[in-house]
mmCIF file of C-alpha atoms in Angstrom:
data_model
loop_
_atom_site.group_PDB
_atom_site.id
_atom_site.type_symbol
_atom_site.label_atom_id
_atom_site.label_comp_id
_atom_site.label_asym_id
_atom_site.label_seq_id
_atom_site.Cartn_x
_atom_site.Cartn_y
_atom_site.Cartn_z
ATOM 1 C CA UNK A 814 14.173 20.381 15.556
ATOM 2 C CA UNK A 815 15.984 19.645 12.309
ATOM 3 C CA UNK A 816 14.911 21.574 9.241
ATOM 4 C CA UNK A 817 14.802 20.087 5.757
ATOM 5 C CA UNK A 818 18.124 21.670 4.804
ATOM 6 C CA UNK A 819 19.801 20.365 7.973
ATOM 7 C CA UNK A 820 18.590 16.788 7.458
ATOM 8 C CA UNK A 821 20.496 14.118 5.592
ATOM 9 C CA UNK A 822 17.784 13.095 3.135
ATOM 10 C CA UNK A 823 17.868 9.659 1.529
ATOM 11 C CA UNK A 824 18.909 9.536 -2.098
ATOM 12 C CA UNK A 825 16.008 8.463 -4.299
ATOM 13 C CA UNK A 826 16.366 5.533 -6.723
ATOM 14 C CA UNK A 827 13.114 5.081 -8.595
ATOM 15 C CA UNK A 828 14.434 2.384 -10.931
ATOM 16 C CA UNK A 829 15.498 0.294 -7.928
ATOM 17 C CA UNK A 830 12.142 0.782 -6.199
ATOM 18 C CA UNK A 831 10.159 -0.082 -9.338
ATOM 19 C CA UNK A 832 12.245 -3.208 -9.887
ATOM 20 C CA UNK A 833 11.737 -4.293 -6.290
ATOM 21 C CA UNK A 834 7.977 -3.736 -6.572
ATOM 22 C CA UNK A 835 7.898 -6.006 -9.618
ATOM 23 C CA UNK A 836 10.064 -8.618 -7.899
ATOM 24 C CA UNK A 837 8.032 -8.688 -4.668
ATOM 25 C CA UNK A 838 4.479 -8.015 -5.755
ATOM 26 C CA UNK A 839 4.463 -9.236 -9.350
ATOM 27 C CA UNK A 840 0.967 -8.671 -10.728
ATOM 28 C CA UNK A 841 -0.803 -8.818 -7.350
ATOM 29 C CA UNK A 842 -1.400 -5.048 -7.484
ATOM 30 C CA UNK A 843 -3.669 -5.583 -10.463
ATOM 31 C CA UNK A 844 -5.655 -8.394 -8.878
ATOM 32 C CA UNK A 845 -7.497 -9.168 -5.680
ATOM 33 C CA UNK A 846 -6.583 -7.699 -2.298
ATOM 34 C CA UNK A 847 -5.948 -8.967 1.237
ATOM 35 C CA UNK A 848 -4.922 -12.563 1.914
ATOM 36 C CA UNK A 849 -5.220 -13.531 -1.753
ATOM 37 C CA UNK A 850 -2.722 -10.838 -2.721
ATOM 38 C CA UNK A 851 -0.392 -11.814 0.144
ATOM 39 C CA UNK A 852 -0.110 -15.354 -1.165
ATOM 40 C CA UNK A 853 1.134 -14.102 -4.524
ATOM 41 C CA UNK A 854 4.342 -12.490 -3.240
ATOM 42 C CA UNK A 855 7.844 -13.558 -4.182
ATOM 43 C CA UNK A 856 9.376 -15.330 -1.174
ATOM 44 C CA UNK A 857 12.956 -14.116 -1.638
ATOM 45 C CA UNK A 858 11.921 -10.488 -2.094
ATOM 46 C CA UNK A 859 9.594 -10.729 0.908
ATOM 47 C CA UNK A 860 12.497 -11.946 3.053
ATOM 48 C CA UNK A 861 14.578 -8.975 1.899
ATOM 49 C CA UNK A 862 11.798 -6.536 2.834
ATOM 50 C CA UNK A 863 11.319 -8.209 6.232
ATOM 51 C CA UNK A 864 15.059 -8.108 6.973
ATOM 52 C CA UNK A 865 15.375 -4.466 5.894
ATOM 53 C CA UNK A 866 12.430 -3.366 8.001
ATOM 54 C CA UNK A 867 12.939 -5.368 11.177
ATOM 55 C CA UNK A 868 16.683 -4.658 11.434
ATOM 56 C CA UNK A 869 15.567 -1.369 12.994
ATOM 57 C CA UNK A 870 13.465 -3.067 15.681
ATOM 58 C CA UNK A 871 14.744 -6.561 16.490
ATOM 59 C CA UNK A 872 16.590 -6.665 19.845
ATOM 60 C CA UNK A 873 16.051 -2.918 20.323
ATOM 61 C CA UNK A 874 13.651 -2.764 23.262
ATOM 62 C CA UNK A 875 12.448 0.514 24.731
ATOM 63 C CA UNK A 876 14.376 -0.121 27.947
ATOM 64 C CA UNK A 877 17.716 -0.119 26.101
ATOM 65 C CA UNK A 878 16.883 2.241 23.236
ATOM 66 C CA UNK A 879 19.510 4.891 22.507
ATOM 67 C CA UNK A 880 19.501 8.113 20.506
ATOM 68 C CA UNK A 881 21.813 6.392 17.998
ATOM 69 C CA UNK A 882 19.134 3.746 17.437
ATOM 70 C CA UNK A 883 16.498 6.397 16.791
ATOM 71 C CA UNK A 884 18.848 8.363 14.535
ATOM 72 C CA UNK A 885 19.468 5.241 12.422
ATOM 73 C CA UNK A 886 15.718 5.000 11.829
ATOM 74 C CA UNK A 887 15.454 8.693 10.954
ATOM 75 C CA UNK A 888 18.384 8.407 8.545
ATOM 76 C CA UNK A 889 16.571 5.638 6.640
ATOM 77 C CA UNK A 890 13.072 7.104 7.000
ATOM 78 C CA UNK A 891 12.112 6.580 3.337
ATOM 79 C CA UNK A 892 13.376 2.996 3.094
ATOM 80 C CA UNK A 893 11.825 2.115 6.449
ATOM 81 C CA UNK A 894 8.417 3.496 5.418
ATOM 82 C CA UNK A 895 8.545 2.013 1.923
ATOM 83 C CA UNK A 896 9.302 -1.493 3.191
ATOM 84 C CA UNK A 897 6.734 -1.177 5.967
ATOM 85 C CA UNK A 898 4.029 -0.633 3.373
ATOM 86 C CA UNK A 899 5.477 -3.333 1.122
ATOM 87 C CA UNK A 900 4.783 -5.690 4.024
ATOM 88 C CA UNK A 901 1.637 -4.201 5.555
ATOM 89 C CA UNK A 902 -0.549 -2.902 2.705
ATOM 90 C CA UNK A 903 -2.343 -6.183 1.995
ATOM 91 C CA UNK A 904 -2.940 -6.763 5.712
ATOM 92 C CA UNK A 905 -4.321 -3.218 6.024
ATOM 93 C CA UNK A 906 -6.742 -3.742 3.155
ATOM 94 C CA UNK A 907 -7.844 -7.075 4.633
ATOM 95 C CA UNK A 908 -8.410 -5.765 8.144
ATOM 96 C CA UNK A 909 -9.213 -2.073 7.721
ATOM 97 C CA UNK A 910 -10.251 -1.146 4.190
ATOM 98 C CA UNK A 911 -8.783 1.371 1.745
ATOM 99 C CA UNK A 912 -8.630 4.428 4.035
ATOM 100 C CA UNK A 913 -5.665 3.792 6.309
ATOM 101 C CA UNK A 914 -6.630 6.079 9.180
ATOM 102 C CA UNK A 915 -8.569 6.351 12.424
ATOM 103 C CA UNK A 916 -11.643 8.491 12.959
ATOM 104 C CA UNK A 917 -14.263 9.568 15.457
ATOM 105 C CA UNK A 918 -17.486 7.582 15.838
ATOM 106 C CA UNK A 919 -21.042 8.541 16.627
ATOM 107 C CA UNK A 920 -23.685 6.118 17.875
ATOM 108 C CA UNK A 921 -24.944 3.645 15.255
ATOM 109 C CA UNK A 922 -22.479 4.980 12.675
ATOM 110 C CA UNK A 923 -21.004 2.339 10.327
ATOM 111 C CA UNK A 924 -17.226 2.143 10.181
ATOM 112 C CA UNK A 925 -16.731 3.306 6.582
ATOM 113 C CA UNK A 926 -19.259 6.109 7.029
ATOM 114 C CA UNK A 927 -17.351 7.341 10.090
ATOM 115 C CA UNK A 928 -14.096 7.299 8.118
ATOM 116 C CA UNK A 929 -15.708 9.305 5.306
ATOM 117 C CA UNK A 930 -17.074 11.827 7.813
ATOM 118 C CA UNK A 931 -13.552 12.285 9.210
ATOM 119 C CA UNK A 932 -12.278 13.026 5.694
ATOM 120 C CA UNK A 933 -15.191 15.373 4.970
ATOM 121 C CA UNK A 934 -14.506 17.295 8.174
ATOM 122 C CA UNK A 935 -10.915 17.969 7.121
ATOM 123 C CA UNK A 936 -12.088 19.167 3.693
ATOM 124 C CA UNK A 937 -14.639 21.398 5.422
ATOM 125 C CA UNK A 938 -12.113 23.009 7.795
ATOM 126 C CA UNK A 939 -9.775 23.618 4.849
ATOM 127 C CA UNK A 940 -12.642 25.096 2.777
ATOM 128 C CA UNK A 941 -11.802 22.975 -0.259
ATOM 129 C CA UNK A 942 -13.687 24.170 -3.336
ATOM 130 C CA UNK A 943 -14.566 22.808 -6.781
ATOM 131 C CA UNK A 944 -11.594 22.277 -9.132
ATOM 132 C CA UNK A 945 -8.911 23.414 -6.692
ATOM 133 C CA UNK A 946 -5.570 21.687 -7.294
ATOM 134 C CA UNK A 947 -4.874 19.718 -4.106
ATOM 135 C CA UNK A 948 -1.959 17.551 -2.980
ATOM 136 C CA UNK A 949 -2.515 14.473 -0.792
ATOM 137 C CA UNK A 950 0.777 13.838 1.031
ATOM 138 C CA UNK A 951 1.204 10.115 1.736
ATOM 139 C CA UNK A 952 -1.942 9.020 -0.089
ATOM 140 C CA UNK A 953 -1.877 5.267 0.626
ATOM 141 C CA UNK A 954 -4.082 3.330 -1.810
ATOM 142 C CA UNK A 955 -6.154 6.462 -2.376
ATOM 143 C CA UNK A 956 -9.229 5.881 -0.205
ATOM 144 C CA UNK A 957 -9.342 9.398 1.330
ATOM 145 C CA UNK A 958 -8.390 11.048 -1.977
ATOM 146 C CA UNK A 959 -11.302 9.382 -3.793
ATOM 147 C CA UNK A 960 -13.690 10.416 -1.027
ATOM 148 C CA UNK A 961 -12.484 14.030 -0.979
ATOM 149 C CA UNK A 962 -12.734 14.258 -4.781
ATOM 150 C CA UNK A 963 -16.345 13.051 -4.607
ATOM 151 C CA UNK A 964 -17.171 15.290 -1.633
ATOM 152 C CA UNK A 965 -15.636 18.570 -2.760
ATOM 153 C CA UNK A 966 -15.002 18.263 -6.494
ATOM 154 C CA UNK A 967 -11.301 19.112 -6.197
ATOM 155 C CA UNK A 968 -8.543 17.711 -8.403
ATOM 156 C CA UNK A 969 -6.146 15.653 -6.279
ATOM 157 C CA UNK A 970 -2.554 14.609 -6.865
ATOM 158 C CA UNK A 971 -1.560 11.780 -4.526
ATOM 159 C CA UNK A 972 2.109 11.575 -3.471
ATOM 160 C CA UNK A 973 3.497 8.231 -2.311
ATOM 161 C CA UNK A 974 6.942 6.623 -2.049
ATOM 162 C CA UNK A 975 5.604 3.062 -2.378
ATOM 163 C CA UNK A 976 5.142 1.810 -5.951
ATOM 164 C CA UNK A 977 2.769 -0.994 -4.955
ATOM 165 C CA UNK A 978 0.363 1.406 -3.266
ATOM 166 C CA UNK A 979 0.468 3.723 -6.287
ATOM 167 C CA UNK A 980 -0.439 0.791 -8.528
ATOM 168 C CA UNK A 981 -3.408 -0.128 -6.351
ATOM 169 C CA UNK A 982 -4.517 3.500 -5.940
ATOM 170 C CA UNK A 983 -4.453 4.007 -9.718
ATOM 171 C CA UNK A 984 -6.500 0.850 -10.203
ATOM 172 C CA UNK A 985 -9.177 1.932 -7.706
ATOM 173 C CA UNK A 986 -9.408 5.432 -9.208
ATOM 174 C CA UNK A 987 -10.057 3.932 -12.631
ATOM 175 C CA UNK A 988 -12.621 1.514 -11.214
ATOM 176 C CA UNK A 989 -14.569 4.413 -9.715
ATOM 177 C CA UNK A 990 -14.106 6.488 -12.903
ATOM 178 C CA UNK A 991 -12.259 9.210 -10.996
ATOM 179 C CA UNK A 992 -8.993 9.053 -12.911
ATOM 180 C CA UNK A 993 -9.821 12.353 -14.660
ATOM 181 C CA UNK A 994 -9.758 14.072 -11.234
ATOM 182 C CA UNK A 995 -7.155 11.994 -9.454
ATOM 183 C CA UNK A 996 -3.542 11.153 -10.331
ATOM 184 C CA UNK A 997 -0.619 9.709 -8.381
ATOM 185 C CA UNK A 998 3.074 10.584 -8.199
ATOM 186 C CA UNK A 999 6.007 8.566 -6.941
ATOM 187 C CA UNK A 1000 8.244 10.561 -4.614
ATOM 188 C CA UNK A 1001 9.742 11.282 -1.198
ATOM 189 C CA UNK A 1002 7.636 13.859 0.636
ATOM 190 C CA UNK A 1003 10.771 15.371 2.178
ATOM 191 C CA UNK A 1004 11.965 16.295 -1.328
ATOM 192 C CA UNK A 1005 8.827 16.619 -3.431
ATOM 193 C CA UNK A 1006 9.042 16.512 -7.241
ATOM 194 C CA UNK A 1007 7.004 19.698 -7.698
ATOM 195 C CA UNK A 1008 7.955 23.332 -8.358
ATOM 196 C CA UNK A 1009 7.369 26.040 -5.763
ATOM 197 C CA UNK A 1010 3.810 27.392 -5.503
ATOM 198 C CA UNK A 1011 2.167 24.432 -7.273
ATOM 199 C CA UNK A 1012 -0.981 23.685 -5.221
ATOM 200 C CA UNK A 1013 -4.010 25.571 -3.936
ATOM 201 C CA UNK A 1014 -4.185 23.263 -0.916
ATOM 202 C CA UNK A 1015 -2.316 20.355 0.658
ATOM 203 C CA UNK A 1016 -3.597 17.796 3.142
ATOM 204 C CA UNK A 1017 -2.102 14.830 4.985
ATOM 205 C CA UNK A 1018 -4.070 12.221 6.908
ATOM 206 C CA UNK A 1019 -1.890 10.353 9.433
ATOM 207 C CA UNK A 1020 1.018 10.317 6.971
ATOM 208 C CA UNK A 1021 3.527 13.004 7.944
ATOM 209 C CA UNK A 1022 4.253 11.063 11.147
ATOM 210 C CA UNK A 1023 6.580 9.018 8.895
ATOM 211 C CA UNK A 1024 8.807 12.064 8.380
ATOM 212 C CA UNK A 1025 12.159 12.246 10.194
ATOM 213 C CA UNK A 1026 11.365 15.871 11.088
ATOM 214 C CA UNK A 1027 7.997 17.602 11.300
ATOM 215 C CA UNK A 1028 9.566 20.971 10.638
ATOM 216 C CA UNK A 1029 11.234 19.487 7.579
ATOM 217 C CA UNK A 1030 8.061 18.050 6.062
ATOM 218 C CA UNK A 1031 5.909 21.069 6.929
ATOM 219 C CA UNK A 1032 8.516 23.368 5.343
ATOM 220 C CA UNK A 1033 8.442 21.314 2.153
ATOM 221 C CA UNK A 1034 4.638 21.460 2.104
ATOM 222 C CA UNK A 1035 4.825 25.245 2.585
ATOM 223 C CA UNK A 1036 7.178 25.444 -0.417
ATOM 224 C CA UNK A 1037 4.794 23.697 -2.849
ATOM 225 C CA UNK A 1038 1.718 25.648 -1.693
ATOM 226 C CA UNK A 1039 0.656 28.734 -3.624
ATOM 227 C CA UNK A 1040 0.646 32.020 -1.669
ATOM 228 C CA UNK A 1041 -2.534 32.130 0.407
ATOM 229 C CA UNK A 1042 -2.859 28.333 0.170
ATOM 230 C CA UNK A 1043 -4.016 26.120 3.017
ATOM 231 C CA UNK A 1044 -2.521 23.003 4.650
ATOM 232 C CA UNK A 1045 -4.617 20.633 6.762
ATOM 233 C CA UNK A 1046 -3.306 17.617 8.667
ATOM 234 C CA UNK A 1047 -4.423 14.923 11.075
ATOM 235 C CA UNK A 1048 -1.154 14.227 12.927
ATOM 236 C CA UNK A 1049 -0.066 11.309 15.130
ATOM 237 C CA UNK A 1050 1.465 12.782 18.292
ATOM 238 C CA UNK A 1051 2.325 11.949 21.876
ATOM 239 C CA UNK A 1052 0.176 13.959 24.288
ATOM 240 C CA UNK A 1053 1.074 15.998 27.380
ATOM 241 C CA UNK A 1054 0.612 12.999 29.695
ATOM 242 C CA UNK A 1055 3.426 11.117 27.941
ATOM 243 C CA UNK A 1056 6.523 10.848 30.140
ATOM 244 C CA UNK A 1057 9.633 9.614 28.357
ATOM 245 C CA UNK A 1058 11.144 8.657 31.722
ATOM 246 C CA UNK A 1059 8.260 6.247 32.343
ATOM 247 C CA UNK A 1060 9.284 2.769 31.068
ATOM 248 C CA UNK A 1061 5.695 1.762 30.247
ATOM 249 C CA UNK A 1062 5.105 4.981 28.312
ATOM 250 C CA UNK A 1063 8.273 4.393 26.263
ATOM 251 C CA UNK A 1064 7.182 0.809 25.603
ATOM 252 C CA UNK A 1065 3.809 2.010 24.285
ATOM 253 C CA UNK A 1066 5.431 4.639 22.060
ATOM 254 C CA UNK A 1067 7.921 2.151 20.617
ATOM 255 C CA UNK A 1068 5.172 -0.424 20.016
ATOM 256 C CA UNK A 1069 3.270 2.164 17.976
ATOM 257 C CA UNK A 1070 6.388 3.162 16.050
ATOM 258 C CA UNK A 1071 7.457 -0.398 15.260
ATOM 259 C CA UNK A 1072 4.021 -1.627 14.268
ATOM 260 C CA UNK A 1073 3.295 1.412 12.094
ATOM 261 C CA UNK A 1074 6.576 2.132 10.314
ATOM 262 C CA UNK A 1075 7.385 5.338 12.194
ATOM 263 C CA UNK A 1076 10.964 6.517 12.554
ATOM 264 C CA UNK A 1077 10.386 9.364 14.998
ATOM 265 C CA UNK A 1078 7.104 10.240 16.720
ATOM 266 C CA UNK A 1079 6.941 13.656 18.403
ATOM 267 C CA UNK A 1080 4.895 15.520 21.018
ATOM 268 C CA UNK A 1081 2.128 18.060 20.374
ATOM 269 C CA UNK A 1082 4.251 21.167 21.197
ATOM 270 C CA UNK A 1083 6.866 20.031 18.662
ATOM 271 C CA UNK A 1084 4.227 19.869 15.917
ATOM 272 C CA UNK A 1085 2.816 23.296 16.772
ATOM 273 C CA UNK A 1086 6.300 24.829 16.777
ATOM 274 C CA UNK A 1087 7.088 23.094 13.478
ATOM 275 C CA UNK A 1088 4.020 24.628 11.795
ATOM 276 C CA UNK A 1089 5.103 28.082 12.921
ATOM 277 C CA UNK A 1090 8.726 27.560 11.938
ATOM 278 C CA UNK A 1091 7.645 26.351 8.488
ATOM 279 C CA UNK A 1092 5.898 29.670 7.931
ATOM 280 C CA UNK A 1093 2.240 28.811 8.503
ATOM 281 C CA UNK A 1094 -0.290 30.934 10.324
ATOM 282 C CA UNK A 1095 -2.245 28.423 12.372
ATOM 283 C CA UNK A 1096 -6.019 28.768 11.921
ATOM 284 C CA UNK A 1097 -7.153 25.537 13.633
ATOM 285 C CA UNK A 1098 -5.492 23.274 16.165
ATOM 286 C CA UNK A 1099 -7.436 20.738 18.190
ATOM 287 C CA UNK A 1100 -6.977 17.181 19.402
ATOM 288 C CA UNK A 1101 -10.099 15.568 17.942
ATOM 289 C CA UNK A 1102 -9.531 12.569 20.215
ATOM 290 C CA UNK A 1103 -10.479 14.796 23.163
ATOM 291 C CA UNK A 1104 -14.019 15.298 21.887
ATOM 292 C CA UNK A 1105 -16.507 13.659 24.326
ATOM 293 C CA UNK A 1106 -17.513 10.799 22.006
ATOM 294 C CA UNK A 1107 -19.356 7.800 23.432
ATOM 295 C CA UNK A 1108 -17.302 5.460 21.262
ATOM 296 C CA UNK A 1109 -13.510 6.077 21.290
ATOM 297 C CA UNK A 1110 -11.413 6.248 18.142
ATOM 298 C CA UNK A 1111 -9.602 3.018 19.079
ATOM 299 C CA UNK A 1112 -12.661 0.797 19.515
ATOM 300 C CA UNK A 1113 -12.128 -1.219 16.289
ATOM 301 C CA UNK A 1114 -8.720 -2.330 17.655
ATOM 302 C CA UNK A 1115 -9.901 -3.009 21.182
ATOM 303 C CA UNK A 1116 -11.554 -6.389 20.708
ATOM 304 C CA UNK A 1117 -14.093 -5.253 23.334
ATOM 305 C CA UNK A 1118 -17.502 -6.519 22.276
ATOM 306 C CA UNK A 1119 -19.228 -3.857 24.407
ATOM 307 C CA UNK A 1120 -18.606 -1.442 21.532
ATOM 308 C CA UNK A 1121 -20.548 -3.579 19.045
ATOM 309 C CA UNK A 1122 -23.507 -1.579 17.727
ATOM 310 C CA UNK A 1123 -24.674 -4.013 15.057
ATOM 311 C CA UNK A 1124 -23.895 -7.441 13.661
ATOM 312 C CA UNK A 1125 -21.789 -5.699 11.006
ATOM 313 C CA UNK A 1126 -19.311 -4.701 13.735
ATOM 314 C CA UNK A 1127 -18.828 -8.273 14.915
ATOM 315 C CA UNK A 1128 -16.246 -9.332 12.266
ATOM 316 C CA UNK A 1129 -14.176 -6.198 12.955
ATOM 317 C CA UNK A 1130 -14.166 -6.677 16.715
ATOM 318 C CA UNK A 1131 -13.782 -10.450 16.818
ATOM 319 C CA UNK A 1132 -10.627 -10.250 14.673
ATOM 320 C CA UNK A 1133 -9.065 -8.059 17.372
ATOM 321 C CA UNK A 1134 -9.918 -10.247 20.377
ATOM 322 C CA UNK A 1135 -7.123 -12.394 21.775
ATOM 323 C CA UNK A 1136 -8.862 -15.451 20.350
ATOM 324 C CA UNK A 1137 -9.248 -13.822 16.947
ATOM 325 C CA UNK A 1138 -5.624 -12.691 16.817
ATOM 326 C CA UNK A 1139 -4.467 -16.125 17.945
ATOM 327 C CA UNK A 1140 -6.381 -17.746 15.116
ATOM 328 C CA UNK A 1141 -4.892 -15.330 12.571
ATOM 329 C CA UNK A 1142 -1.394 -15.930 14.006
ATOM 330 C CA UNK A 1143 -1.775 -19.703 13.673
ATOM 331 C CA UNK A 1144 -3.466 -19.502 10.274
ATOM 332 C CA UNK A 1145 -0.714 -17.343 8.810
ATOM 333 C CA UNK A 1146 1.882 -19.624 10.403
ATOM 334 C CA UNK A 1147 0.335 -22.613 8.639
ATOM 335 C CA UNK A 1148 0.312 -20.724 5.343
ATOM 336 C CA UNK A 1149 4.022 -19.992 5.809
ATOM 337 C CA UNK A 1150 4.776 -23.609 6.734
ATOM 338 C CA UNK A 1151 3.156 -24.971 3.582
ATOM 339 C CA UNK A 1152 4.757 -22.109 1.609
ATOM 340 C CA UNK A 1153 1.519 -20.538 0.440
ATOM 341 C CA UNK A 1154 2.475 -17.335 2.257
ATOM 342 C CA UNK A 1155 6.071 -16.056 2.172
ATOM 343 C CA UNK A 1156 8.254 -16.193 5.262
ATOM 344 C CA UNK A 1157 7.833 -13.068 7.363
ATOM 345 C CA UNK A 1158 4.074 -12.696 6.854
ATOM 346 C CA UNK A 1159 3.413 -13.944 10.379
ATOM 347 C CA UNK A 1160 6.085 -11.660 11.829
ATOM 348 C CA UNK A 1161 4.480 -8.697 10.077
ATOM 349 C CA UNK A 1162 1.012 -9.641 11.325
ATOM 350 C CA UNK A 1163 2.369 -9.982 14.874
ATOM 351 C CA UNK A 1164 3.990 -6.541 14.612
ATOM 352 C CA UNK A 1165 0.650 -5.042 13.554
ATOM 353 C CA UNK A 1166 -0.984 -6.750 16.536
ATOM 354 C CA UNK A 1167 1.653 -5.201 18.833
ATOM 355 C CA UNK A 1168 0.824 -1.825 17.319
ATOM 356 C CA UNK A 1169 -2.884 -2.382 17.945
ATOM 357 C CA UNK A 1170 -2.281 -3.168 21.627
ATOM 358 C CA UNK A 1171 0.002 -0.136 21.981
ATOM 359 C CA UNK A 1172 -2.453 2.175 20.212
ATOM 360 C CA UNK A 1173 -5.302 1.078 22.465
ATOM 361 C CA UNK A 1174 -3.125 1.481 25.570
ATOM 362 C CA UNK A 1175 -1.965 4.905 24.369
ATOM 363 C CA UNK A 1176 -5.552 5.943 23.707
ATOM 364 C CA UNK A 1177 -6.946 4.697 26.999
ATOM 365 C CA UNK A 1178 -4.157 6.346 29.010
ATOM 366 C CA UNK A 1179 -4.399 9.546 26.923
ATOM 367 C CA UNK A 1180 -0.729 9.328 25.973
ATOM 368 C CA UNK A 1181 -1.271 9.405 22.222
ATOM 369 C CA UNK A 1182 -3.561 10.860 19.570
ATOM 370 C CA UNK A 1183 -3.872 9.872 15.886
ATOM 371 C CA UNK A 1184 -5.991 12.926 15.062
ATOM 372 C CA UNK A 1185 -4.417 16.153 16.175
ATOM 373 C CA UNK A 1186 -5.983 18.517 13.658
ATOM 374 C CA UNK A 1187 -3.989 21.500 12.405
ATOM 375 C CA UNK A 1188 -4.965 23.855 9.596
ATOM 376 C CA UNK A 1189 -2.382 26.443 8.595
ATOM 377 C CA UNK A 1190 -2.256 29.090 5.879
ATOM 378 C CA UNK A 1191 0.648 30.345 3.803
ATOM 379 C CA UNK A 1192 0.899 34.109 3.604
ATOM 380 C CA UNK A 1193 -0.338 35.823 0.462
ATOM 381 C CA UNK A 1194 2.314 37.199 -1.848
#
């Protein structure tokens, strides 16, 4: 495993990123979300983002993938992730909401309530307390951060390398009158813009999977934690059943990586070793996907109507059926053809659909988990 000091980290250019955000997104970050926001993008900038992202995936099938191909993605981890979310954020908000993560489900539990419970559980296992200074690594548009602030009363700093998501997260925090407890910082989580020993606690919800090295990101998190501080993470990992020599397994892994902006997904033992190498004493480690839940974590992506518990679930499930996806594919294609949506929107939507199929296959075959829970503590001074 490569440590942070051994990695070739990307050079940050915040002026460039801010200028590109303005060019691509304009004022859509201040306005409505989802399809309406998508139609307000600059077409030339969208093409640049599409080309930059998909150069890592086009004509690079799992059957012919090489270590050089994977290294190229790791070397451009920050650019790859930033452009992924430039392309996918509006689609995420349309199809999933403002908390970009999976969760467990209990019977008759609404989707957003289940997501909030997943966030509350992490806060509980970390023992977050009123007015602690907490870092959210890879905060998205701030859905989990807002929920954790309301649940535990902590003060959260959200770290994100995508300017558009920071703009939307800041807007939502103000709308919910949480901006006195919640702020956002632009930065690369492999080289955080904070001094040593800055935070009482750090959490990451399905975000550190975007790192080129788990040991590298966990070491950086350890650096910014105060002595005695706690780190909690829901990690995306390949499980013990994954066999890299199995062509179908590799295809599933690559589908997840491509459709979710991941440069290098690892196995569970790698993550556990990375926590130890970073200096953490592990207090909790459990694959929450292995809990005996009646409804699996992947049901919203499955398109299987047998999981519908109420009429409110129907729109979520029907969008993920083959018919529903086909309609979205054609609808977005028409929007591109009449130039209401920029070129590449359909390609992005199709990539997300590939990810959904791969995630469901990985979940059903127990090859993959999006919720391997680890809680580690930094030693006291």
